[in-house]
PDB file of C-alpha atoms and ligand atoms in Angstrom:
ATOM      1  CA  MET A   1      -1.261   7.052 -20.443  1.00 48.00           C
ATOM      2  CA  GLU A   2      -3.377   4.471 -22.124  1.00 47.00           C
ATOM      3  CA  ASN A   3      -3.437   1.669 -20.538  1.00 48.00           C
ATOM      4  CA  ILE A   4      -6.861   0.547 -23.237  1.00 52.00           C
ATOM      5  CA  HIS A   5      -5.328  -2.796 -24.530  1.00 60.00           C
ATOM      6  CA  LYS A   6      -3.434  -4.231 -21.337  1.00 85.00           C
ATOM      7  CA  PRO A   7      -4.871  -5.802 -18.969  1.00 94.00           C
ATOM      8  CA  TYR A   8      -4.024  -4.087 -16.045  1.00 97.00           C
ATOM      9  CA  TYR A   9      -1.430  -0.630 -15.561  1.00 97.00           C
ATOM     10  CA  LYS A  10       1.135  -1.875 -14.070  1.00 97.00           C
ATOM     11  CA  PHE A  11       3.513  -0.043 -11.531  1.00 97.00           C
ATOM     12  CA  SER A  12       6.400  -1.304 -13.246  1.00 94.00           C
ATOM     13  CA  ASP A  13       5.394  -0.307 -17.096  1.00 95.00           C
ATOM     14  CA  TYR A  14       4.396   3.517 -15.139  1.00 97.00           C
ATOM     15  CA  LEU A  15       8.009   3.762 -13.645  1.00 96.00           C
ATOM     16  CA  LYS A  16       9.541   3.007 -17.068  1.00 94.00           C
ATOM     17  CA  GLU A  17       7.594   5.435 -18.631  1.00 96.00           C
ATOM     18  CA  ARG A  18       8.199   7.931 -16.019  1.00 97.00           C
ATOM     19  CA  PHE A  19      11.708   7.812 -15.402  1.00 97.00           C
ATOM     20  CA  GLY A  20      12.885   5.422 -18.541  1.00 97.00           C
ATOM     21  CA  CYS A  21      14.466   2.707 -16.855  1.00 96.00           C
ATOM     22  CA  ARG A  22      14.416  -0.318 -14.317  1.00 95.00           C
ATOM     23  CA  VAL A  23      13.140   0.987 -11.050  1.00 97.00           C
ATOM     24  CA  HIS A  24      13.512  -0.393  -7.896  1.00 96.00           C
ATOM     25  CA  LYS A  25      11.472   0.668  -4.160  1.00 96.00           C
ATOM     26  CA  VAL A  26      13.937  -0.171  -1.343  1.00 96.00           C
ATOM     27  CA  SER A  27      11.603  -0.940   1.783  1.00 93.00           C
ATOM     28  CA  VAL A  28      12.780   1.237   5.632  1.00 94.00           C
ATOM     29  CA  ASP A  29      11.186  -0.001   8.457  1.00 93.00           C
ATOM     30  CA  ALA A  30      12.806   3.894   9.838  1.00 94.00           C
ATOM     31  CA  GLY A  31      11.385   2.936  13.782  1.00 91.00           C
ATOM     32  CA  PHE A  32       8.299   4.525  13.871  1.00 92.00           C
ATOM     33  CA  SER A  33       5.099   3.282  15.631  1.00 92.00           C
ATOM     34  CA  CYS A  34       1.435   3.918  14.923  1.00 95.00           C
ATOM     35  CA  PRO A  35      -1.380   5.896  17.391  1.00 96.00           C
ATOM     36  CA  ASN A  36      -3.541   2.580  16.578  1.00 96.00           C
ATOM     37  CA  ARG A  37      -0.667   0.671  18.366  1.00 93.00           C
ATOM     38  CA  ASP A  38       1.012   2.301  21.162  1.00 92.00           C
ATOM     39  CA  GLY A  39      -2.995   3.733  22.624  1.00 94.00           C
ATOM     40  CA  THR A  40      -2.974   6.766  20.968  1.00 96.00           C
ATOM     41  CA  LYS A  41      -6.236   5.680  19.541  1.00 95.00           C
ATOM     42  CA  SER A  42      -6.060   1.705  21.138  1.00 94.00           C
ATOM     43  CA  LYS A  43      -3.197  -0.488  21.610  1.00 92.00           C
ATOM     44  CA  ASP A  44      -4.770  -3.597  20.358  1.00 92.00           C
ATOM     45  CA  GLY A  45      -4.319  -1.876  16.606  1.00 94.00           C
ATOM     46  CA  CYS A  46      -5.888  -3.547  13.569  1.00 97.00           C
ATOM     47  CA  ILE A  47      -7.024  -7.013  13.708  1.00 97.00           C
ATOM     48  CA  PHE A  48      -4.653  -8.688  10.596  1.00 95.00           C
ATOM     49  CA  CYS A  49      -1.709  -6.067  11.840  1.00 93.00           C
ATOM     50  CA  ASP A  50       0.918  -8.134  12.287  1.00 81.00           C
ATOM     51  CA  ASN A  51       2.644  -7.112  16.002  1.00 57.00           C
ATOM     52  CA  LYS A  52       6.021  -8.164  15.810  1.00 58.00           C
ATOM     53  CA  GLY A  53       8.740  -5.819  15.883  1.00 44.00           C
ATOM     54  CA  PHE A  54       7.423  -3.750  17.063  1.00 44.00           C
ATOM     55  CA  SER A  55       8.464  -0.636  19.253  1.00 44.00           C
ATOM     56  CA  PHE A  56       7.070   2.097  21.028  1.00 44.00           C
ATOM     57  CA  ASN A  57       8.370   5.203  19.452  1.00 42.00           C
ATOM     58  CA  VAL A  58      11.471   3.439  19.563  1.00 48.00           C
ATOM     59  CA  ARG A  59      14.202   5.371  17.548  1.00 52.00           C
ATOM     60  CA  MET A  60      16.015   4.168  14.639  1.00 62.00           C
ATOM     61  CA  PRO A  61      19.536   5.391  14.654  1.00 68.00           C
ATOM     62  CA  GLU A  62      19.643   7.810  11.302  1.00 70.00           C
ATOM     63  CA  GLN A  63      23.346   4.481  10.583  1.00 74.00           C
ATOM     64  CA  THR A  64      20.175   1.737  10.302  1.00 90.00           C
ATOM     65  CA  ILE A  65      18.003   3.566   8.231  1.00 93.00           C
ATOM     66  CA  ARG A  66      21.361   4.553   5.632  1.00 95.00           C
ATOM     67  CA  HIS A  67      21.982   0.504   6.098  1.00 94.00           C
ATOM     68  CA  GLN A  68      19.132  -0.046   5.059  1.00 95.00           C
ATOM     69  CA  ILE A  69      18.984   2.204   1.906  1.00 96.00           C
ATOM     70  CA  LYS A  70      22.579   0.874   1.453  1.00 96.00           C
ATOM     71  CA  LYS A  71      21.172  -3.437   0.890  1.00 94.00           C
ATOM     72  CA  GLY A  72      18.612  -2.525  -1.026  1.00 95.00           C
ATOM     73  CA  ILE A  73      20.136  -0.300  -3.665  1.00 97.00           C
ATOM     74  CA  GLU A  74      23.314  -2.915  -3.070  1.00 96.00           C
ATOM     75  CA  ALA A  75      20.113  -5.737  -3.941  1.00 95.00           C
ATOM     76  CA  GLY A  76      17.666  -3.730  -6.779  1.00 95.00           C
ATOM     77  CA  LEU A  77      21.570  -2.855  -8.834  1.00 96.00           C
ATOM     78  CA  ASN A  78      22.406  -6.883  -8.347  1.00 96.00           C
ATOM     79  CA  LYS A  79      19.171  -8.949  -8.062  1.00 94.00           C
ATOM     80  CA  PHE A  80      16.998  -6.448 -10.664  1.00 92.00           C
ATOM     81  CA  LYS A  81      19.148  -4.963 -12.884  1.00 95.00           C
ATOM     82  CA  ALA A  82      17.522  -1.478 -11.577  1.00 96.00           C
ATOM     83  CA  GLU A  83      19.256   2.362 -12.040  1.00 96.00           C
ATOM     84  CA  LYS A  84      16.756   4.200 -10.393  1.00 97.00           C
ATOM     85  CA  PHE A  85      15.093   3.653  -5.939  1.00 98.00           C
ATOM     86  CA  ILE A  86      12.039   4.652  -4.917  1.00 98.00           C
ATOM     87  CA  VAL A  87      13.010   5.206  -0.327  1.00 98.00           C
ATOM     88  CA  TYR A  88       9.542   3.420   0.883  1.00 97.00           C
ATOM     89  CA  PHE A  89       8.674   4.064   4.577  1.00 97.00           C
ATOM     90  CA  GLN A  90       6.846   1.331   5.200  1.00 94.00           C
ATOM     91  CA  SER A  91       6.789  -0.062   8.005  1.00 91.00           C
ATOM     92  CA  TYR A  92       4.418   1.293  10.637  1.00 93.00           C
ATOM     93  CA  THR A  93       3.362   5.039  10.423  1.00 96.00           C
ATOM     94  CA  ASN A  94       5.606   7.088   8.452  1.00 97.00           C
ATOM     95  CA  THR A  95       4.379  10.210   9.462  1.00 98.00           C
ATOM     96  CA  TYR A  96       4.020   9.593  13.139  1.00 97.00           C
ATOM     97  CA  ALA A  97       6.285  11.484  15.141  1.00 96.00           C
ATOM     98  CA  PRO A  98       7.451  15.502  15.505  1.00 97.00           C
ATOM     99  CA  VAL A  99       8.268  16.613  11.927  1.00 98.00           C
ATOM    100  CA  ASN A 100      11.870  17.760  13.182  1.00 97.00           C
ATOM    101  CA  GLU A 101      11.910  14.346  13.394  1.00 96.00           C
ATOM    102  CA  LEU A 102      10.394  12.739  10.440  1.00 97.00           C
ATOM    103  CA  LYS A 103      13.416  15.249   8.337  1.00 98.00           C
ATOM    104  CA  GLU A 104      16.092  13.370   9.455  1.00 96.00           C
ATOM    105  CA  LYS A 105      14.559  10.839   8.334  1.00 96.00           C
ATOM    106  CA  TYR A 106      13.441  11.437   5.777  1.00 98.00           C
ATOM    107  CA  ASP A 107      16.822  13.605   4.342  1.00 97.00           C
ATOM    108  CA  ILE A 108      18.771  10.560   4.560  1.00 97.00           C
ATOM    109  CA  VAL A 109      17.671   9.647   1.202  1.00 97.00           C
ATOM    110  CA  LYS A 110      18.779  12.992  -0.003  1.00 97.00           C
ATOM    111  CA  SER A 111      22.746  11.454   0.750  1.00 96.00           C
ATOM    112  CA  PHE A 112      22.175   8.220  -2.125  1.00 96.00           C
ATOM    113  CA  TYR A 113      22.804   9.526  -6.155  1.00 92.00           C
ATOM    114  CA  ASN A 114      20.718   7.627  -7.283  1.00 95.00           C
ATOM    115  CA  ILE A 115      17.091   8.282  -6.002  1.00 98.00           C
ATOM    116  CA  ALA A 116      14.158   8.704  -7.999  1.00 97.00           C
ATOM    117  CA  GLY A 117      11.599   8.966  -5.551  1.00 98.00           C
ATOM    118  CA  ILE A 118      10.839   8.265  -1.952  1.00 98.00           C
ATOM    119  CA  ALA A 119       6.977   7.195  -0.826  1.00 98.00           C
ATOM    120  CA  ILE A 120       5.414   7.071   2.596  1.00 98.00           C
ATOM    121  CA  GLY A 121       3.059   5.261   3.818  1.00 98.00           C
ATOM    122  CA  THR A 122       0.245   6.349   6.315  1.00 98.00           C
ATOM    123  CA  ARG A 123      -3.020   5.869   7.974  1.00 98.00           C
ATOM    124  CA  PRO A 124      -4.918   9.092   6.802  1.00 98.00           C
ATOM    125  CA  ASP A 125      -5.751  10.359  10.194  1.00 97.00           C
ATOM    126  CA  CYS A 126      -1.866  10.982  10.385  1.00 98.00           C
ATOM    127  CA  VAL A 127      -1.371  13.726   7.859  1.00 98.00           C
ATOM    128  CA  ASN A 128      -1.398  18.066   8.546  1.00 97.00           C
ATOM    129  CA  ASN A 129      -0.572  20.781   6.850  1.00 97.00           C
ATOM    130  CA  GLU A 130       3.040  20.806   8.922  1.00 98.00           C
ATOM    131  CA  VAL A 131       3.635  17.466   8.002  1.00 98.00           C
ATOM    132  CA  MET A 132       2.254  17.742   3.697  1.00 98.00           C
ATOM    133  CA  ASP A 133       4.283  21.112   3.881  1.00 98.00           C
ATOM    134  CA  LEU A 134       7.781  18.794   4.307  1.00 98.00           C
ATOM    135  CA  ILE A 135       6.591  16.683   2.118  1.00 98.00           C
ATOM    136  CA  GLU A 136       6.159  18.310  -0.020  1.00 98.00           C
ATOM    137  CA  SER A 137       9.962  20.721  -0.019  1.00 98.00           C
ATOM    138  CA  TYR A 138      10.890  17.007  -1.596  1.00 98.00           C
ATOM    139  CA  ALA A 139       9.071  17.131  -4.223  1.00 98.00           C
ATOM    140  CA  SER A 140      11.682  19.198  -6.621  1.00 97.00           C
ATOM    141  CA  ASP A 141      13.410  17.062  -6.479  1.00 97.00           C
ATOM    142  CA  PHE A 142      11.937  13.087  -5.870  1.00 98.00           C
ATOM    143  CA  GLU A 143       8.539  12.125  -7.360  1.00 98.00           C
ATOM    144  CA  VAL A 144       6.611  12.085  -4.489  1.00 98.00           C
ATOM    145  CA  TRP A 145       4.239   9.171  -2.712  1.00 98.00           C
ATOM    146  CA  LEU A 146       1.526   9.487   0.095  1.00 98.00           C
ATOM    147  CA  GLU A 147       0.885   5.399   0.809  1.00 98.00           C
ATOM    148  CA  LEU A 148      -2.391   5.527   2.853  1.00 98.00           C
ATOM    149  CA  GLY A 149      -4.236   3.119   4.612  1.00 98.00           C
ATOM    150  CA  LEU A 150      -7.641   2.884   3.742  1.00 98.00           C
ATOM    151  CA  GLN A 151      -8.425  -0.779   3.041  1.00 98.00           C
ATOM    152  CA  SER A 152     -12.356   0.151   3.175  1.00 98.00           C
ATOM    153  CA  ILE A 153     -15.563   2.511   2.394  1.00 98.00           C
ATOM    154  CA  HIS A 154     -17.552   0.919   4.680  1.00 98.00           C
ATOM    155  CA  ASP A 155     -16.650   2.196   8.820  1.00 98.00           C
ATOM    156  CA  LYS A 156     -18.563  -0.408   9.588  1.00 98.00           C
ATOM    157  CA  THR A 157     -15.861  -2.554   8.841  1.00 98.00           C
ATOM    158  CA  LEU A 158     -13.904  -0.482  10.002  1.00 98.00           C
ATOM    159  CA  GLN A 159     -15.121  -0.563  12.734  1.00 98.00           C
ATOM    160  CA  LEU A 160     -15.045  -3.959  13.171  1.00 97.00           C
ATOM    161  CA  ILE A 161     -11.090  -4.796  11.725  1.00 98.00           C
ATOM    162  CA  ASN A 162     -10.219  -1.765  14.060  1.00 97.00           C
ATOM    163  CA  ARG A 163      -8.814   0.766  12.431  1.00 97.00           C
ATOM    164  CA  GLY A 164      -9.446   3.231  14.698  1.00 97.00           C
ATOM    165  CA  HIS A 165     -10.520   6.294  12.288  1.00 98.00           C
ATOM    166  CA  SER A 166     -13.103   6.347   8.723  1.00 98.00           C
ATOM    167  CA  TYR A 167     -13.423   6.445   5.721  1.00 98.00           C
ATOM    168  CA  SER A 168     -14.200  10.137   6.165  1.00 98.00           C
ATOM    169  CA  ASP A 169     -10.978  11.000   7.188  1.00 98.00           C
ATOM    170  CA  PHE A 170      -9.855   9.249   4.501  1.00 98.00           C
ATOM    171  CA  LEU A 171     -11.342  11.276   2.089  1.00 98.00           C
ATOM    172  CA  GLU A 172     -10.576  15.022   4.238  1.00 98.00           C
ATOM    173  CA  THR A 173      -6.692  14.747   3.987  1.00 98.00           C
ATOM    174  CA  TYR A 174      -7.040  12.707   0.108  1.00 98.00           C
ATOM    175  CA  GLN A 175      -7.993  16.167  -0.898  1.00 98.00           C
ATOM    176  CA  MET A 176      -6.037  17.779   1.175  1.00 98.00           C
ATOM    177  CA  VAL A 177      -3.635  16.406   0.100  1.00 98.00           C
ATOM    178  CA  LYS A 178      -4.401  16.192  -3.731  1.00 98.00           C
ATOM    179  CA  ASN A 179      -5.600  20.134  -3.258  1.00 98.00           C
ATOM    180  CA  ARG A 180      -1.961  21.161  -2.819  1.00 98.00           C
ATOM    181  CA  GLY A 181      -0.858  19.280  -5.259  1.00 96.00           C
ATOM    182  CA  LYS A 182       2.302  18.331  -5.431  1.00 98.00           C
ATOM    183  CA  VAL A 183       1.802  13.959  -4.456  1.00 98.00           C
ATOM    184  CA  LYS A 184       0.734  11.202  -5.652  1.00 98.00           C
ATOM    185  CA  VAL A 185      -1.171   9.224  -3.746  1.00 98.00           C
ATOM    186  CA  CYS A 186      -1.913   5.550  -3.582  1.00 98.00           C
ATOM    187  CA  ALA A 187      -4.316   4.092  -1.671  1.00 98.00           C
ATOM    188  CA  HIS A 188      -3.727   0.777   0.254  1.00 98.00           C
ATOM    189  CA  VAL A 189      -7.068  -1.483   0.070  1.00 98.00           C
ATOM    190  CA  ILE A 190      -7.621  -4.945   1.245  1.00 98.00           C
ATOM    191  CA  ILE A 191      -9.860  -8.010  -0.715  1.00 98.00           C
ATOM    192  CA  GLY A 192     -11.408  -9.724   1.333  1.00 98.00           C
ATOM    193  CA  LEU A 193     -12.623  -8.235   4.978  1.00 98.00           C
ATOM    194  CA  PRO A 194     -14.723 -10.135   7.556  1.00 96.00           C
ATOM    195  CA  GLY A 195     -18.704  -9.343   6.249  1.00 94.00           C
ATOM    196  CA  GLU A 196     -18.148  -7.348   3.016  1.00 97.00           C
ATOM    197  CA  THR A 197     -19.810  -8.322   0.491  1.00 98.00           C
ATOM    198  CA  LYS A 198     -18.880  -8.350  -3.418  1.00 98.00           C
ATOM    199  CA  ASP A 199     -20.935  -5.002  -4.008  1.00 98.00           C
ATOM    200  CA  GLU A 200     -19.505  -3.571  -1.098  1.00 98.00           C
ATOM    201  CA  ILE A 201     -15.354  -4.196  -1.818  1.00 98.00           C
ATOM    202  CA  MET A 202     -16.726  -2.958  -5.847  1.00 98.00           C
ATOM    203  CA  GLY A 203     -17.504  -0.133  -4.341  1.00 98.00           C
ATOM    204  CA  THR A 204     -14.623   0.922  -3.040  1.00 98.00           C
ATOM    205  CA  ALA A 205     -13.527   0.194  -6.189  1.00 98.00           C
ATOM    206  CA  ARG A 206     -15.693   2.668  -8.003  1.00 98.00           C
ATOM    207  CA  THR A 207     -15.006   5.345  -4.872  1.00 98.00           C
ATOM    208  CA  LEU A 208     -11.592   5.350  -5.640  1.00 98.00           C
ATOM    209  CA  ALA A 209     -12.712   5.373  -9.834  1.00 98.00           C
ATOM    210  CA  ASN A 210     -14.314   8.293  -8.261  1.00 98.00           C
ATOM    211  CA  LEU A 211     -11.390   9.980  -6.606  1.00 98.00           C
ATOM    212  CA  LYS A 212      -9.220   8.789  -9.579  1.00 98.00           C
ATOM    213  CA  VAL A 213      -6.947   8.106  -7.331  1.00 98.00           C
ATOM    214  CA  ASP A 214      -3.249   7.807  -8.668  1.00 98.00           C
ATOM    215  CA  GLY A 215      -2.560   4.441  -7.660  1.00 98.00           C
ATOM    216  CA  VAL A 216      -3.184   1.399  -5.705  1.00 98.00           C
ATOM    217  CA  LYS A 217      -2.268  -1.359  -3.619  1.00 98.00           C
ATOM    218  CA  ILE A 218      -4.662  -3.688  -3.198  1.00 98.00           C
ATOM    219  CA  HIS A 219      -4.176  -6.994  -1.180  1.00 96.00           C
ATOM    220  CA  PRO A 220      -6.037 -10.499  -0.110  1.00 97.00           C
ATOM    221  CA  LEU A 221      -6.220 -10.203   4.218  1.00 97.00           C
ATOM    222  CA  HIS A 222      -4.310 -13.254   5.176  1.00 96.00           C
ATOM    223  CA  VAL A 223      -3.646 -14.678   8.941  1.00 96.00           C
ATOM    224  CA  ILE A 224      -1.060 -13.880  10.143  1.00 94.00           C
ATOM    225  CA  LYS A 225       0.705 -15.338  12.978  1.00 94.00           C
ATOM    226  CA  GLY A 226      -0.282 -13.518  16.394  1.00 92.00           C
ATOM    227  CA  THR A 227      -3.078 -11.775  15.513  1.00 94.00           C
ATOM    228  CA  LYS A 228      -7.189 -11.309  16.199  1.00 95.00           C
ATOM    229  CA  LEU A 229      -7.395 -11.953  12.949  1.00 97.00           C
ATOM    230  CA  GLU A 230      -5.696 -15.513  13.052  1.00 96.00           C
ATOM    231  CA  GLN A 231      -8.086 -16.102  16.465  1.00 96.00           C
ATOM    232  CA  LEU A 232     -10.993 -15.596  15.134  1.00 97.00           C
ATOM    233  CA  PHE A 233     -10.206 -18.137  12.029  1.00 97.00           C
ATOM    234  CA  TRP A 234      -8.894 -20.751  14.502  1.00 98.00           C
ATOM    235  CA  ASP A 235     -12.584 -19.852  15.711  1.00 98.00           C
ATOM    236  CA  LYS A 236     -13.767 -20.237  12.944  1.00 97.00           C
ATOM    237  CA  GLN A 237     -15.536 -16.836  12.690  1.00 96.00           C
ATOM    238  CA  TYR A 238     -13.502 -15.649   9.645  1.00 97.00           C
ATOM    239  CA  LYS A 239     -12.771 -17.740   6.354  1.00 96.00           C
ATOM    240  CA  PRO A 240     -10.302 -16.813   3.492  1.00 97.00           C
ATOM    241  CA  MET A 241     -11.161 -16.621   0.574  1.00 97.00           C
ATOM    242  CA  SER A 242      -9.293 -19.604  -2.008  1.00 98.00           C
ATOM    243  CA  ILE A 243      -7.651 -18.176  -4.851  1.00 98.00           C
ATOM    244  CA  ASN A 244     -10.508 -18.005  -7.546  1.00 98.00           C
ATOM    245  CA  GLU A 245     -12.140 -16.167  -5.198  1.00 98.00           C
ATOM    246  CA  TYR A 246     -10.042 -13.290  -4.736  1.00 98.00           C
ATOM    247  CA  VAL A 247      -8.718 -13.526  -8.253  1.00 98.00           C
ATOM    248  CA  ASP A 248     -12.502 -13.272  -9.338  1.00 98.00           C
ATOM    249  CA  LEU A 249     -13.092  -9.763  -6.517  1.00 98.00           C
ATOM    250  CA  ALA A 250     -10.119  -8.786  -7.950  1.00 98.00           C
ATOM    251  CA  THR A 251     -10.557  -8.539 -11.898  1.00 98.00           C
ATOM    252  CA  GLU A 252     -13.535  -7.138 -10.893  1.00 98.00           C
ATOM    253  CA  PHE A 253     -11.895  -4.140  -8.543  1.00 98.00           C
ATOM    254  CA  LEU A 254     -10.033  -3.420 -11.729  1.00 98.00           C
ATOM    255  CA  GLU A 255     -12.605  -3.368 -13.837  1.00 98.00           C
ATOM    256  CA  HIS A 256     -14.098  -0.661 -11.677  1.00 98.00           C
ATOM    257  CA  LEU A 257     -11.082   1.496 -11.050  1.00 98.00           C
ATOM    258  CA  TRP A 258      -9.945   4.869 -12.681  1.00 98.00           C
ATOM    259  CA  PRO A 259      -7.833   3.633 -15.695  1.00 97.00           C
ATOM    260  CA  GLN A 260      -5.328   6.058 -15.508  1.00 97.00           C
ATOM    261  CA  THR A 261      -4.730   4.748 -12.012  1.00 98.00           C
ATOM    262  CA  VAL A 262      -1.629   2.681 -11.320  1.00 98.00           C
ATOM    263  CA  ILE A 263      -1.864  -0.625  -9.495  1.00 98.00           C
ATOM    264  CA  GLN A 264       1.389  -0.763  -7.325  1.00 98.00           C
ATOM    265  CA  ARG A 265       0.378  -4.122  -6.495  1.00 97.00           C
ATOM    266  CA  ILE A 266      -2.261  -6.590  -6.432  1.00 98.00           C
ATOM    267  CA  SER A 267      -1.101  -8.815  -4.297  1.00 95.00           C
ATOM    268  CA  ALA A 268       0.627 -10.044  -1.177  1.00 92.00           C
ATOM    269  CA  ASP A 269       4.297 -10.891   0.514  1.00 88.00           C
ATOM    270  CA  CYS A 270       4.125 -12.872   3.482  1.00 90.00           C
ATOM    271  CA  PRO A 271       6.821 -14.618   4.782  1.00 89.00           C
ATOM    272  CA  LYS A 272       5.775 -17.912   5.147  1.00 91.00           C
ATOM    273  CA  GLU A 273       6.654 -18.203   8.604  1.00 93.00           C
ATOM    274  CA  TYR A 274       4.659 -16.233   9.311  1.00 92.00           C
ATOM    275  CA  LEU A 275       1.220 -16.604   7.557  1.00 95.00           C
ATOM    276  CA  VAL A 276      -1.272 -18.449   9.136  1.00 97.00           C
ATOM    277  CA  ALA A 277      -3.473 -18.863   6.215  1.00 97.00           C
ATOM    278  CA  PRO A 278      -4.754 -18.841   2.881  1.00 97.00           C
ATOM    279  CA  LEU A 279      -1.755 -21.209   1.710  1.00 97.00           C
ATOM    280  CA  TRP A 280      -1.206 -20.041  -1.480  1.00 98.00           C
ATOM    281  CA  LEU A 281      -0.631 -16.321  -0.728  1.00 96.00           C
ATOM    282  CA  LEU A 282       3.839 -17.894  -1.252  1.00 96.00           C
ATOM    283  CA  GLU A 283       1.803 -18.542  -4.948  1.00 96.00           C
ATOM    284  CA  LYS A 284       2.712 -14.892  -5.952  1.00 95.00           C
ATOM    285  CA  ASN A 285       3.573 -15.676  -9.267  1.00 96.00           C
ATOM    286  CA  ILE A 286       0.046 -18.354  -9.395  1.00 97.00           C
ATOM    287  CA  VAL A 287      -2.251 -16.048  -8.346  1.00 97.00           C
ATOM    288  CA  LEU A 288      -1.156 -12.436 -10.786  1.00 97.00           C
ATOM    289  CA  GLN A 289      -1.080 -15.140 -13.802  1.00 97.00           C
ATOM    290  CA  LYS A 290      -4.573 -16.694 -12.600  1.00 98.00           C
ATOM    291  CA  ILE A 291      -5.253 -12.766 -12.317  1.00 98.00           C
ATOM    292  CA  GLU A 292      -3.522 -12.219 -15.743  1.00 97.00           C
ATOM    293  CA  ASP A 293      -5.278 -15.383 -17.089  1.00 97.00           C
ATOM    294  CA  LYS A 294      -9.299 -14.137 -16.180  1.00 98.00           C
ATOM    295  CA  ILE A 295      -8.699 -10.840 -17.053  1.00 97.00           C
ATOM    296  CA  ALA A 296      -7.632 -11.944 -20.961  1.00 96.00           C
ATOM    297  CA  GLU A 297     -10.874 -15.256 -20.676  1.00 97.00           C
ATOM    298  CA  LYS A 298     -13.546 -12.592 -19.507  1.00 96.00           C
ATOM    299  CA  GLU A 299     -11.695 -10.264 -22.408  1.00 95.00           C
ATOM    300  CA  SER A 300     -11.696  -7.186 -19.630  1.00 96.00           C
ATOM    301  CA  PHE A 301      -8.848  -4.996 -18.451  1.00 96.00           C
ATOM    302  CA  GLN A 302      -8.634  -1.709 -15.881  1.00 97.00           C
ATOM    303  CA  GLY A 303     -10.938   0.560 -16.518  1.00 97.00           C
ATOM    304  CA  LYS A 304     -14.132  -1.650 -18.404  1.00 96.00           C
ATOM    305  CA  LEU A 305     -16.756  -0.449 -16.135  1.00 97.00           C
ATOM    306  CA  TYR A 306     -15.700   3.239 -15.338  1.00 96.00           C
ATOM    307  CA  LYS A 307     -17.973   5.128 -16.348  1.00 89.00           C
ATOM    308  CA  GLU A 308     -16.928   9.024 -16.162  1.00 85.00           C
TER     309      GLU A 308
HETATM  310  S1  LIG B 401      -2.422   1.101  10.682  1.00 74.32           S
HETATM  311 FE1  LIG B 401      -0.822   0.280  10.101  1.00 74.32          FE
HETATM  312  S2  LIG B 401       0.430   0.047  12.116  1.00 74.32           S
HETATM  313 FE2  LIG B 401      -0.834  -0.033  12.804  1.00 74.32          FE
HETATM  314  S3  LIG B 401      -2.617  -1.004  14.085  1.00 74.32           S
HETATM  315 FE3  LIG B 401      -2.694  -0.701  11.147  1.00 74.32          FE
HETATM  316  S4  LIG B 401      -2.337  -1.826  10.128  1.00 74.32           S
HETATM  317 FE4  LIG B 401      -0.873  -2.067  12.220  1.00 74.32          FE
END
């Protein structure tokens, strides 16, 4: 794929090229837990993580997962005129359970006829060869993405935000998955983490560019009610970015990335009843438009600063 004349390589464009039709992602909460919340790594979780509804290994009934997929497909068919779907196991750590339980939950996808792919969101320290044997077993019928929460390549930041894993954990898992070769990897990163300089943020972009990661989700850090970050915000120890700061940083981040990395997301969704700050996050279309305008103003594009 050549994206050189496009501002950035949007996921919607990738999906259209790949599947020849409109594809909609259906997000599922399959009732998994997280080692950074259940006390295995920590009880506090990442400082930005919303713990509403967090459940300690509550087993989600099969029917409930099936129902979520069915509802998501209905919405995608009616609202977005989608023809195919990717089921995204999104909430918490979706590889954090015994393999037989993972299989039981992932297998539910097989009973829907119009599923093109599966995406599994997880932490870099919760993926091993046994889990990958299972995940890769879906790759003959579906496009499979592993979505790895990285957030930053800087360990001092990862410690500050209480991630409970290091950059080398990410790298090890990334290389293991890529060496096996059947599953695409999407790295999640956050722009605006406390204490990070612009150069450090761009360091994360350059590292992901060198890795030629298949996909990236870029989020602006935002404060959700009930999180540790909210305390820091009210104590004036954390100041959220302005929309213009975010737009400038996100645009430059794209310039450093590998041109063929698919940008799965470049803003964030947060229901307004949970959002503390910054409130511009609620105007997602404005954020996206401003990024496109900035790219045009700079005569820029994804990969402009990328060096082979
Ligand atoms: S790894 Fe994910 S689910 Fe776990 S505490 Fe961090 S953000 Fe929350």
